[in-house]
Short mmCIF file of C-alpha atoms in Angstrom, two decimals:
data_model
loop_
_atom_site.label_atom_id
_atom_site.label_comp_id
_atom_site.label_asym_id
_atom_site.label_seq_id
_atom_site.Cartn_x
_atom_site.Cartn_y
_atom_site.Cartn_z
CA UNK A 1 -49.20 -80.66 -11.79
CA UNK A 2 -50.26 -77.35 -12.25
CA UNK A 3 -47.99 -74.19 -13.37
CA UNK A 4 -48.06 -72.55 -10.31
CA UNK A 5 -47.00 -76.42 -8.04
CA UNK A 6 -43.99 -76.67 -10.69
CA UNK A 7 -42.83 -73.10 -10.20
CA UNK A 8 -42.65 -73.66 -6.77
CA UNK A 9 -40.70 -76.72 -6.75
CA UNK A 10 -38.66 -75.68 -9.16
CA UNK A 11 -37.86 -72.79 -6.85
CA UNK A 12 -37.39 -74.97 -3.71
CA UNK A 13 -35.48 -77.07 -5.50
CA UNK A 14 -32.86 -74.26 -7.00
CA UNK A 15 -32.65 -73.04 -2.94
CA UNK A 16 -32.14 -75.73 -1.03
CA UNK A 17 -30.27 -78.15 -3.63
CA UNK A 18 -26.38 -76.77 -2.71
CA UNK A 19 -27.53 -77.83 1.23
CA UNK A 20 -29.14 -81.32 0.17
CA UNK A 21 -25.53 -81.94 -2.10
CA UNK A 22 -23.98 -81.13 1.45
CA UNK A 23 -25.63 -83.47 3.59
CA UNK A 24 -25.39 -85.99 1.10
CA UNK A 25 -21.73 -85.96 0.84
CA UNK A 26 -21.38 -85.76 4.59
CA UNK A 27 -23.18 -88.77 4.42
CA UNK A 28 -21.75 -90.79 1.63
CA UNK A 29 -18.46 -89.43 0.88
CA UNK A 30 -18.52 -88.95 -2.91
CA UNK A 31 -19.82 -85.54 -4.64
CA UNK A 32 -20.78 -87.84 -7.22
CA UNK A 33 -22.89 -89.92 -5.44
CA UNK A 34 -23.99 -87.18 -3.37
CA UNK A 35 -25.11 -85.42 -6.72
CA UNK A 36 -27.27 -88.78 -7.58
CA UNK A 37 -28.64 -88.75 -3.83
CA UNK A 38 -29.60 -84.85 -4.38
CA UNK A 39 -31.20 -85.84 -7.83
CA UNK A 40 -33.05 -88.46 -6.64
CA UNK A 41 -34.66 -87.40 -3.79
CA UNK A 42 -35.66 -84.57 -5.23
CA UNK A 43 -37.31 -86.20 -8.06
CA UNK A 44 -39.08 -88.32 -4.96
CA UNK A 45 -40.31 -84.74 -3.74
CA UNK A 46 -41.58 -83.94 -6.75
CA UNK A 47 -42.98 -87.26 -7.39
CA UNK A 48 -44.99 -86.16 -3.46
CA UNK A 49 -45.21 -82.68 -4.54
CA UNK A 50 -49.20 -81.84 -5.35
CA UNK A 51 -49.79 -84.47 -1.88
CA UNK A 52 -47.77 -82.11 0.33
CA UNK A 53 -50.01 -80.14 2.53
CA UNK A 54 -47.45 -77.72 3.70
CA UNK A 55 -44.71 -76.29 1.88
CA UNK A 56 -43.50 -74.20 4.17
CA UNK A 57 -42.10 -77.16 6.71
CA UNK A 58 -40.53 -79.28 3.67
CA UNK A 59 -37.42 -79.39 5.21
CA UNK A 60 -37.76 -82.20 7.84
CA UNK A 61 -39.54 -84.60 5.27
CA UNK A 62 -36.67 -83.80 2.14
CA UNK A 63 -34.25 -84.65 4.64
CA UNK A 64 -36.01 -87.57 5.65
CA UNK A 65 -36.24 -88.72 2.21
CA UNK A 66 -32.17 -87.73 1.50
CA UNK A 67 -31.36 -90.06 4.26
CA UNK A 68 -33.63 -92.72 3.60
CA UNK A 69 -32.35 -92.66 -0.10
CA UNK A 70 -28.52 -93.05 0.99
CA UNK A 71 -29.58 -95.88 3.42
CA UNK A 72 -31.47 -97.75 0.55
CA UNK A 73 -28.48 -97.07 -1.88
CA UNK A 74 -25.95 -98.39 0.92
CA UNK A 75 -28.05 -101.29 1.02
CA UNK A 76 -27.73 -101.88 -3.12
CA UNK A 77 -25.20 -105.47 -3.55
CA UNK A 78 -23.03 -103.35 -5.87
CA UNK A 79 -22.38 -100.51 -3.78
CA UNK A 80 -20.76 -102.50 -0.65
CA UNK A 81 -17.43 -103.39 -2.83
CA UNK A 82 -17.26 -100.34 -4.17
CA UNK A 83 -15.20 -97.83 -2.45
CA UNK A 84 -13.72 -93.99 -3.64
CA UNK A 85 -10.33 -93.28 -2.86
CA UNK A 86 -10.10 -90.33 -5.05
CA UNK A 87 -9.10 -87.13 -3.44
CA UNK A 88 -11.55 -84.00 -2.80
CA UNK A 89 -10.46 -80.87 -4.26
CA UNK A 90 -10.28 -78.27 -1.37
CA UNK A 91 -11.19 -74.46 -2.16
CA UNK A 92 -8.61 -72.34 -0.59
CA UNK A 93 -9.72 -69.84 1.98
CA UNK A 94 -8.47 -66.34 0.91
CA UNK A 95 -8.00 -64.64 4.52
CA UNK A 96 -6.13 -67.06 6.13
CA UNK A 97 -2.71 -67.40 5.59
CA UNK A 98 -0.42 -70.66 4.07
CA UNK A 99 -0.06 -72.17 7.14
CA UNK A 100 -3.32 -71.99 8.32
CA UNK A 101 -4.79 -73.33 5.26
CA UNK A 102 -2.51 -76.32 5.51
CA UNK A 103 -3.83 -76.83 9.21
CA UNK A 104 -7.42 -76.64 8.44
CA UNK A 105 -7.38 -78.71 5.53
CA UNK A 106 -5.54 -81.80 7.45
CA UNK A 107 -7.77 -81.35 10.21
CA UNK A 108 -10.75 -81.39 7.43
CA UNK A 109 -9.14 -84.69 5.96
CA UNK A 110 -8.53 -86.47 9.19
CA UNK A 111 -12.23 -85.38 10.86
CA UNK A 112 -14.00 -86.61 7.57
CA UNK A 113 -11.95 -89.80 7.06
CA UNK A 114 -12.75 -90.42 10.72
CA UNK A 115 -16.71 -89.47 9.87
CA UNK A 116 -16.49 -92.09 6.76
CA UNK A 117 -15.59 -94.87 9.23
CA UNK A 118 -18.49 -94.69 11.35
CA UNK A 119 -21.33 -96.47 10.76
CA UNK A 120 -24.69 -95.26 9.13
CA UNK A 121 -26.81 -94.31 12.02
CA UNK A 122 -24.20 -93.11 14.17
CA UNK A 123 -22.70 -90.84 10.55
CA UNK A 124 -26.44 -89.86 9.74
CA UNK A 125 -27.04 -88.75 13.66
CA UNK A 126 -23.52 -86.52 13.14
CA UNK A 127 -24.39 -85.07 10.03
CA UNK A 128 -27.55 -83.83 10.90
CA UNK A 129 -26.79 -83.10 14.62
CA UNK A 130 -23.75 -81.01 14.30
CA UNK A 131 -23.66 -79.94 10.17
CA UNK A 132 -27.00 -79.71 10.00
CA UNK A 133 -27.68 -78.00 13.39
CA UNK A 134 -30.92 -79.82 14.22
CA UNK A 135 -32.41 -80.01 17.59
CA UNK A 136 -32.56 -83.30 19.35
CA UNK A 137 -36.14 -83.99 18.41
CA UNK A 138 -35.75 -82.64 14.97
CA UNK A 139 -33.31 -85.53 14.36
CA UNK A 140 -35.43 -88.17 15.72
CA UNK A 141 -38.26 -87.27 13.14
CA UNK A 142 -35.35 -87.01 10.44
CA UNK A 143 -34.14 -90.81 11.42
CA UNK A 144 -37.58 -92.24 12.16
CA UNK A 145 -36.34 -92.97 16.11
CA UNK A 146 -36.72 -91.73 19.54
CA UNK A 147 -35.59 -88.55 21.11
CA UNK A 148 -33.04 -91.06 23.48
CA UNK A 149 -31.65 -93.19 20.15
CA UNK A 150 -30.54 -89.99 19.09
CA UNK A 151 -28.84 -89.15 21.77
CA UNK A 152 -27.22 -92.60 22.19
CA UNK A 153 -26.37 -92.63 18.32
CA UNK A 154 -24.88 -89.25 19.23
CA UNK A 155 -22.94 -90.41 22.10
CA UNK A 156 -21.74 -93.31 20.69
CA UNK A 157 -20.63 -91.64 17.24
CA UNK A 158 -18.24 -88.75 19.11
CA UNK A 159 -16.52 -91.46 21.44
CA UNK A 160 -15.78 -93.66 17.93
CA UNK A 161 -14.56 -90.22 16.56
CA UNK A 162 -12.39 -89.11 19.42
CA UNK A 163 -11.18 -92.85 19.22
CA UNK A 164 -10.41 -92.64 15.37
CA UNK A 165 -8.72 -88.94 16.30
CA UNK A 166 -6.83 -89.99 19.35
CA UNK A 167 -3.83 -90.78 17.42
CA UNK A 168 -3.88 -87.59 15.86
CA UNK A 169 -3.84 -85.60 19.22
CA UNK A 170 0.07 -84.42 18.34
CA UNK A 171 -1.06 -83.25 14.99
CA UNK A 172 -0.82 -79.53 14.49
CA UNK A 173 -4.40 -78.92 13.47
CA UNK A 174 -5.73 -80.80 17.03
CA UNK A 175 -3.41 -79.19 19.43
CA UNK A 176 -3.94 -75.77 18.14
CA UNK A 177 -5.10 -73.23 20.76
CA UNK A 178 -7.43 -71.08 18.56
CA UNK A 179 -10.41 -72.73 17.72
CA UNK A 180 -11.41 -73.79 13.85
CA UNK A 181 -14.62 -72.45 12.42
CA UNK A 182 -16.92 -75.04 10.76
CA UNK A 183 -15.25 -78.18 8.40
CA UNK A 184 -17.70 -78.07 6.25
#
């Protein structure tokens, strides 16, 4: 690889790592396993790097490759009796007040518990749907499935979700009448 190819995945990699470490733990759960997701599809970009004819639309095929390397890890003997239960340290938000902090970080718990539960495809289609903000179609090439899976994926994973959080419905942070911004 020539200077100029490694500068410029090195500088792809430094902007959109903090977003791929996102998705991943959407996905999976764990910032440490999200971390070894990041790392190694990255390392699988770079491995595709000089064969990429367009750097410029990278996104959909490193998020391809993201989800395709959580799905293969999920798939790993070792990793389906292995479960975290260790907490997630929350960063405080400094303009809201003590109450409101304690709201949004219950409704972050229960809403990402809930998201855990799901199953891949119908987690994958939420992460990338709604904390990803992709388009319809834009998940489909993401997932490797039609326009219509998506949607059903879609459908299916917010009924399991208002299902999980039906119980919760009394819960301060779900019957509050202002709205919450985004719980990621």
């Amino acid at each position: 690889m020539r200077r100029q190819e490694e500068q410029q995945f090195r500088d792809f990699a430094a902007r959109e790592a903090r977003s791929l470490r996102r998705t991943a733990y959407l996905l999976c759960g764990d910032w440490h396993l999200a971390e070894d997701l990041m790392q190694t599809a990255l390392i699988k970009v770079y491995r595709a790097w000089t064969r990429l004819d367009r750097h410029d639309e990278l996104h959909p095929f490193v998020r391809r490759v993201l989800l395709r390397t959580w799905l293969d890890e999920k798939r790993k003997p070792w990793r389906r009796s292995e479960q975290s239960f260790a907490t997630v340290p929350e960063v405080v938000d400094p303009a809201a007040g003590p109450e409101d902090v304690a709201d949004r970080l219950h409704l972050r718990g229960l809403v990402h518990g809930a998201l855990l539960r799901l199953p891949p495809r119908q987690r994958a289609t939420l992460v990338l749907r709604f904390f990803d903000d992709l388009s319809i179609a834009d998940t489909a090439v993401a997932l490797g499935c039609s326009e219509g899976n998506v949607k059903s994926q879609t459908a299916r994973g917010l009924s399991a979700l208002r299902g999980q959080l039906g119980r919760y419905r009394g819960a301060p942070a779900l019957s509050g009448a202002r709205p919450l911004g985004r719980l990621s």
